Structures are given as structure tokens and as C-alpha cells.
PDB file of C-alpha atoms in Angstrom:
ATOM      1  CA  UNK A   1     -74.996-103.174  90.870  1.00 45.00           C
ATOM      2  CA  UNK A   2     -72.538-105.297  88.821  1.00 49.00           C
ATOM      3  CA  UNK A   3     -69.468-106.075  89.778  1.00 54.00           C
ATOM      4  CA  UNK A   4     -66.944-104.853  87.919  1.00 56.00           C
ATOM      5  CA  UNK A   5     -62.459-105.900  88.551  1.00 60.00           C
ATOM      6  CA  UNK A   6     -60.342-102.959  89.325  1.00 58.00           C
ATOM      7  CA  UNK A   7     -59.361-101.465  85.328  1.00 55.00           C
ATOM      8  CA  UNK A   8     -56.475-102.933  83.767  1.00 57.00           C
ATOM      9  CA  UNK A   9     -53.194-101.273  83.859  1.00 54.00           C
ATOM     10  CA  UNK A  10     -52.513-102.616  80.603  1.00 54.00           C
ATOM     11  CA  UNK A  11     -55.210-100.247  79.067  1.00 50.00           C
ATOM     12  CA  UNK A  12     -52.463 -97.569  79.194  1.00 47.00           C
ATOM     13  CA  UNK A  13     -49.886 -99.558  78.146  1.00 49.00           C
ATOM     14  CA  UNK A  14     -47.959 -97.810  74.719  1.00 47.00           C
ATOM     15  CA  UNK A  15     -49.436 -94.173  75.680  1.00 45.00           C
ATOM     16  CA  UNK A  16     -45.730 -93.397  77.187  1.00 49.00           C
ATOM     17  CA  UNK A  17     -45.750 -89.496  77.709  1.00 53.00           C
ATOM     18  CA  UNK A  18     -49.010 -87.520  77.788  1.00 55.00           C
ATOM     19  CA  UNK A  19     -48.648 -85.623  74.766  1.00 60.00           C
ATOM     20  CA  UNK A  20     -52.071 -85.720  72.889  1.00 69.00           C
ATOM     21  CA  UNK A  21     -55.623 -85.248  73.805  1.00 78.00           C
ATOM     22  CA  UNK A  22     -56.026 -89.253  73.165  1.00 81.00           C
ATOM     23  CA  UNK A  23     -53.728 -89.937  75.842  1.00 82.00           C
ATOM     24  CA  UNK A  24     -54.865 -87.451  78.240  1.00 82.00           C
ATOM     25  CA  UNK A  25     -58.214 -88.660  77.572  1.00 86.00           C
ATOM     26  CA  UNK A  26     -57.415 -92.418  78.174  1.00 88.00           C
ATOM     27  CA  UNK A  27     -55.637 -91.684  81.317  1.00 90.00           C
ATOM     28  CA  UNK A  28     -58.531 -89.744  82.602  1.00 89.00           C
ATOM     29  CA  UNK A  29     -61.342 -92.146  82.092  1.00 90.00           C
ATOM     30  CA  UNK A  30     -58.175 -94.938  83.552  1.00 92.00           C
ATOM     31  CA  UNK A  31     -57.799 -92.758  86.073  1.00 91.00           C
ATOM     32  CA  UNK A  32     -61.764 -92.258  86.987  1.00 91.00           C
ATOM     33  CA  UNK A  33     -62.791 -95.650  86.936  1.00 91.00           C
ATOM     34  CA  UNK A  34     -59.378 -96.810  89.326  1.00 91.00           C
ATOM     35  CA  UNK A  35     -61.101 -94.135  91.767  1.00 89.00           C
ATOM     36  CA  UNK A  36     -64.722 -95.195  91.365  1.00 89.00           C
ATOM     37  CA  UNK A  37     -63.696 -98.800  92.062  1.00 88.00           C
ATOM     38  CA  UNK A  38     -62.201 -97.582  94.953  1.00 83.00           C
ATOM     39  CA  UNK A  39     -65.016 -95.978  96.371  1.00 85.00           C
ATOM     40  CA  UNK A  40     -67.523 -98.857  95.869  1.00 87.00           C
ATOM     41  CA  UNK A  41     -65.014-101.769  97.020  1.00 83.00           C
ATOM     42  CA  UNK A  42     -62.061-100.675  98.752  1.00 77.00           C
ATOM     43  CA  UNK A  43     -61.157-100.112 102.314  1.00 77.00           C
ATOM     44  CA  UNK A  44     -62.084 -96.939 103.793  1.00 71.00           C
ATOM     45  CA  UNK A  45     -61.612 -95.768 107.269  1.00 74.00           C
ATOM     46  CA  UNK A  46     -58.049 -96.529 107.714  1.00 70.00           C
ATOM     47  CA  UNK A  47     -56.001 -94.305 109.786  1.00 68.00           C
ATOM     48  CA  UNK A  48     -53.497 -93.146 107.342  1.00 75.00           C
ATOM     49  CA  UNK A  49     -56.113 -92.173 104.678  1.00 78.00           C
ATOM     50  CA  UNK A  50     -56.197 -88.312 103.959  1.00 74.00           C
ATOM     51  CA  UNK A  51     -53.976 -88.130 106.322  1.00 72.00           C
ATOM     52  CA  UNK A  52     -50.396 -85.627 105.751  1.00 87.00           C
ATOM     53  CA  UNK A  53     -47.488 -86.684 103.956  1.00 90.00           C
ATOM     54  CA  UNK A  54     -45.829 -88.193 107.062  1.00 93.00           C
ATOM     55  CA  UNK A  55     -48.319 -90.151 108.040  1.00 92.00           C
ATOM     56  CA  UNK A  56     -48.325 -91.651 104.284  1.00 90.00           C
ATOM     57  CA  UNK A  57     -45.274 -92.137 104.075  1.00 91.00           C
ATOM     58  CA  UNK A  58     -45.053 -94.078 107.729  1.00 93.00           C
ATOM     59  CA  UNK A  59     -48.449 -96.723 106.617  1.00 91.00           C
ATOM     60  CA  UNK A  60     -46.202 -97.519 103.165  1.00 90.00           C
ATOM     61  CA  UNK A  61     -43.059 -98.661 104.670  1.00 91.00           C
ATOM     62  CA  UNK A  62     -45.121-100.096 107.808  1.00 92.00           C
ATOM     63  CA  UNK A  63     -47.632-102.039 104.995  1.00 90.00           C
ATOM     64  CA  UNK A  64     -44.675-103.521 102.962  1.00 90.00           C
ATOM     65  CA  UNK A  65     -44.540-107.320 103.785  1.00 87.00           C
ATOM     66  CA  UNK A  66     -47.352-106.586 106.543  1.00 87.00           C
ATOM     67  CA  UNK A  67     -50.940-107.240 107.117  1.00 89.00           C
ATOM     68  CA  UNK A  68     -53.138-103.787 107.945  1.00 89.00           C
ATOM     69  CA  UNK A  69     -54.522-105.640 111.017  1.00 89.00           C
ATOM     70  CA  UNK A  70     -50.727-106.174 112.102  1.00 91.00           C
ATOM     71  CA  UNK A  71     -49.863-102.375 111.370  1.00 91.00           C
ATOM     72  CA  UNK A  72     -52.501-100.325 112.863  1.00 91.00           C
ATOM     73  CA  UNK A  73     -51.216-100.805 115.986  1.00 92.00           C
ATOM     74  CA  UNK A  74     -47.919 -99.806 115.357  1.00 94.00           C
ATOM     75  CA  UNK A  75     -48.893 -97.346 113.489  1.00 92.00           C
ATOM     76  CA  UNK A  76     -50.583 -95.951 116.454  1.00 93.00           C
ATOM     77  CA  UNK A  77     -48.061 -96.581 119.044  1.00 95.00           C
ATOM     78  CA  UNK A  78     -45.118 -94.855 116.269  1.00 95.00           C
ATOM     79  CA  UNK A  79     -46.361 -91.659 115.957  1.00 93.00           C
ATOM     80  CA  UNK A  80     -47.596 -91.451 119.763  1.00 95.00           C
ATOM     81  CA  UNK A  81     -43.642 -91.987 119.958  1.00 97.00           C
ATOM     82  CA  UNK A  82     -42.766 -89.951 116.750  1.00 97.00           C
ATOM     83  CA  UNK A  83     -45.812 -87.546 115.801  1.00 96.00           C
ATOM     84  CA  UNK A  84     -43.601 -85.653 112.938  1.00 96.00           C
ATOM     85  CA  UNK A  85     -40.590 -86.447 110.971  1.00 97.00           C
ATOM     86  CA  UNK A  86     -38.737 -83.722 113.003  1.00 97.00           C
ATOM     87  CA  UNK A  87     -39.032 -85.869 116.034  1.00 98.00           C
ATOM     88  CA  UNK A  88     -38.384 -89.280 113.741  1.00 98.00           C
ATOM     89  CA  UNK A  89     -35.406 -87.953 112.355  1.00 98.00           C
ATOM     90  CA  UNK A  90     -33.455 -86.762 115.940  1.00 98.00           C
ATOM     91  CA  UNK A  91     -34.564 -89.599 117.745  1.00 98.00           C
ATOM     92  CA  UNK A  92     -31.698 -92.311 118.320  1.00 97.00           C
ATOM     93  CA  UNK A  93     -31.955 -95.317 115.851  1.00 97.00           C
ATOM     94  CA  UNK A  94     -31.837 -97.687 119.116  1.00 97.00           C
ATOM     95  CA  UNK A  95     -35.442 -95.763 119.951  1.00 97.00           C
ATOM     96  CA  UNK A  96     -36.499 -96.203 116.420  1.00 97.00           C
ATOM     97  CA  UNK A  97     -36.200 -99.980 116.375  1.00 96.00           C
ATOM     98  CA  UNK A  98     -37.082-100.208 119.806  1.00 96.00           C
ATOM     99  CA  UNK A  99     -40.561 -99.243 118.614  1.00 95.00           C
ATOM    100  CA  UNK A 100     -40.675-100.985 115.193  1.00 95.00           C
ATOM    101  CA  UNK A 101     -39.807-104.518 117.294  1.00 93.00           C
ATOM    102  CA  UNK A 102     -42.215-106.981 116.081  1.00 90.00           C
ATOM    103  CA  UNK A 103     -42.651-106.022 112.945  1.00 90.00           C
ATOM    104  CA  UNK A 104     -40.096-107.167 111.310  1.00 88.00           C
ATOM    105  CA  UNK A 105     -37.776-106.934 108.018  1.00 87.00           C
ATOM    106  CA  UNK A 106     -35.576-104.201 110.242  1.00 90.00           C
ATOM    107  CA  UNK A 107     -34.231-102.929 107.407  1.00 92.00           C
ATOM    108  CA  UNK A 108     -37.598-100.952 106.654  1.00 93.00           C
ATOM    109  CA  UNK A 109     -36.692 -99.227 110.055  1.00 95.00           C
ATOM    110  CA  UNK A 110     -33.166 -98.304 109.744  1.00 96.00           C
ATOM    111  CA  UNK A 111     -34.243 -97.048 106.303  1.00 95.00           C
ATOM    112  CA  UNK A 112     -37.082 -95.089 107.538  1.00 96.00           C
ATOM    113  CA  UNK A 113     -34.743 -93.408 109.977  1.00 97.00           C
ATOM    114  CA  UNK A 114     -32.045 -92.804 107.442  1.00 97.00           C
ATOM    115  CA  UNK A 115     -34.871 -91.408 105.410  1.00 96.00           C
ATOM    116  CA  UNK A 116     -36.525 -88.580 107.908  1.00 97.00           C
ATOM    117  CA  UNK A 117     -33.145 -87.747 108.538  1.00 98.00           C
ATOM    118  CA  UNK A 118     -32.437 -86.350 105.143  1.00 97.00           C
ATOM    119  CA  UNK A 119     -36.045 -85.078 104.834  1.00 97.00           C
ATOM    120  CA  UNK A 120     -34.950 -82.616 107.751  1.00 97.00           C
ATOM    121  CA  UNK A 121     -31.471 -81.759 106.693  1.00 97.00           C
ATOM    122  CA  UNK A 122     -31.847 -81.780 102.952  1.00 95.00           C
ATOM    123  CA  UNK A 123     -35.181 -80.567 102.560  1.00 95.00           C
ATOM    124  CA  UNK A 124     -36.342 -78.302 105.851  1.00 96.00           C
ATOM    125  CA  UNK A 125     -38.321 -81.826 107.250  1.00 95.00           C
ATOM    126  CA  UNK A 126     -41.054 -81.479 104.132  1.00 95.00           C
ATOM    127  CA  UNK A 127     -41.441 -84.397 101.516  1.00 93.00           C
ATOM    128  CA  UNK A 128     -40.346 -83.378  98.291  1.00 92.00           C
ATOM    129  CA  UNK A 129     -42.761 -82.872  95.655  1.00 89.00           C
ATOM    130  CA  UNK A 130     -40.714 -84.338  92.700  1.00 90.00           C
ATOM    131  CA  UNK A 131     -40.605 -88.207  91.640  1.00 90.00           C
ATOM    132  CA  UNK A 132     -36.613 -87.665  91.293  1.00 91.00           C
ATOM    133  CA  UNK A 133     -36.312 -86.305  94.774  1.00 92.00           C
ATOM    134  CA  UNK A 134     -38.509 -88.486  96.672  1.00 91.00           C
ATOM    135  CA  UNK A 135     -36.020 -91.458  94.805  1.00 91.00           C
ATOM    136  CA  UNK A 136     -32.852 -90.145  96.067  1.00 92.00           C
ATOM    137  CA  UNK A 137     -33.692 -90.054 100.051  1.00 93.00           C
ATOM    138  CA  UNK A 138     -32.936 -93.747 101.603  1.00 90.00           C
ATOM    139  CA  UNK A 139     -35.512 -96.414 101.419  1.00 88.00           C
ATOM    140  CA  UNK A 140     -37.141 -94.866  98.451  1.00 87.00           C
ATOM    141  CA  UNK A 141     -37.006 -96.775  95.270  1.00 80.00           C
ATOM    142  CA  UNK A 142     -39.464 -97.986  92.242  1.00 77.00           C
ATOM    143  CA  UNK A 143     -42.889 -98.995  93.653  1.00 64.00           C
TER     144      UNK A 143
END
């Protein structure tokens, strides 16, 4: 089998909205071969994949400026600690970093407190399902 990079994102660059078959099109085949490659080369197996929304969300601000060998451990230990956001979110922030010691950048911590707090009051502890909702809770921003 030949190897093949990961697609270009540049391939969709100038499509800006979806409005015509063309795009859609483009986007789909983009969108198909970013999945195939994925499949064939990338990591599989990781405890966060297919896993709920909380458990996502957790690996992303754990991975940022952090090795996967360095986070699955955490990861493991933090929701043994804080299975749901319910229990993230009324947990002391003292507990919260407590846990996250050794990983560093702190921030990501008191952020990802801040954040399952307002998940719980502002949304009944689910994710929201909108790009301009998911923005406003704390932590969130452009990827």
C-alpha cells in the first residue's frame, strides 16, 4: 500500500460556506480521505476515543502542551477522582489541582473547573451542541 500524507487543509481553502453541490462535494471526499488516513495510520486504542463528551473534553485540555504517554495516567487517575462533570464541577478547586499536580500549565485546570461549573449551572451539566456555546464557557476558545 502507498503511503499517502494526511490531505491538505488547503484543498478547501476559498469554499467558505457550503452552499453548492461543488462544495459539499469537496468537503466530502476532504472529509473521507482525513478519516481513511486515520484509520490506516493513526493511533487507535486510546482511552478517550468514542468515549462521551466528558471524557473528550477532559483528553483535549489534558493533551494541550502534553505528551499522550504523560496524560493517560492522569487521565485515569481524574476521572477515578471526577467520573462526570457533575462531580468536576462541585468539587473544591484545591481538589481539582490537587489532582492535575504534575501536569502542568495550571491554568488548563482552573479553567477546566471554571468550565464544568458553567456546564452544570448554565446548561443542566450537558455540553452544548452549538460552536457559539461551547465558545462562551471558560477555557474554550479557537482550536
Amino acid at each position: 500500500m502507498e503511503e499517502r500524507s494526511p490531505p491538505d487543509k488547503g484543498e478547501l481553502e476559498g469554499v467558505g460556506g457550503i452552499r453548492n453541490t461543488s462544495s459539499r462535494l469537496r468537503i466530502k471526499k476532504f472529509s473521507s480521505r482525513i478519516i481513511n488516513w486515520q484509520r490506516r495510520h493513526g493511533r487507535h486504542g486510546l482511552p478517550w476515543q468514542g468515549a462521551d463528551a466528558y471524557s473528550v473534553w477532559l483528553s483535549e485540555i489534558m493533551l494541550q502542551q502534553t505528551t499522550v504517554v504523560t496524560v493517560k495516567p492522569y487521565f485515569h487517575n481524574f476521572l477515578e477522582r471526577f467520573p462526570d462533570v457533575a462531580s468536576l464541577a462541585a468539587a473544591p478547586v484545591e481538589a481539582v489541582m490537587q489532582q492535575w499536580a504534575g501536569l502542568g500549565y495550571y491554568s488548563r485546570a482552573r479553567n477546566l473547573h471554571a468550565c464544568a461549573k458553567a456546564v452544570c449551572a448554565d446548561h443542566g451539566g450537558l455540553f452544548p451542541a452549538s460552536e457559539a456555546e461551547l465558545r462562551r464557557l471558560p477555557g474554550v476558545g479557537p482550536y
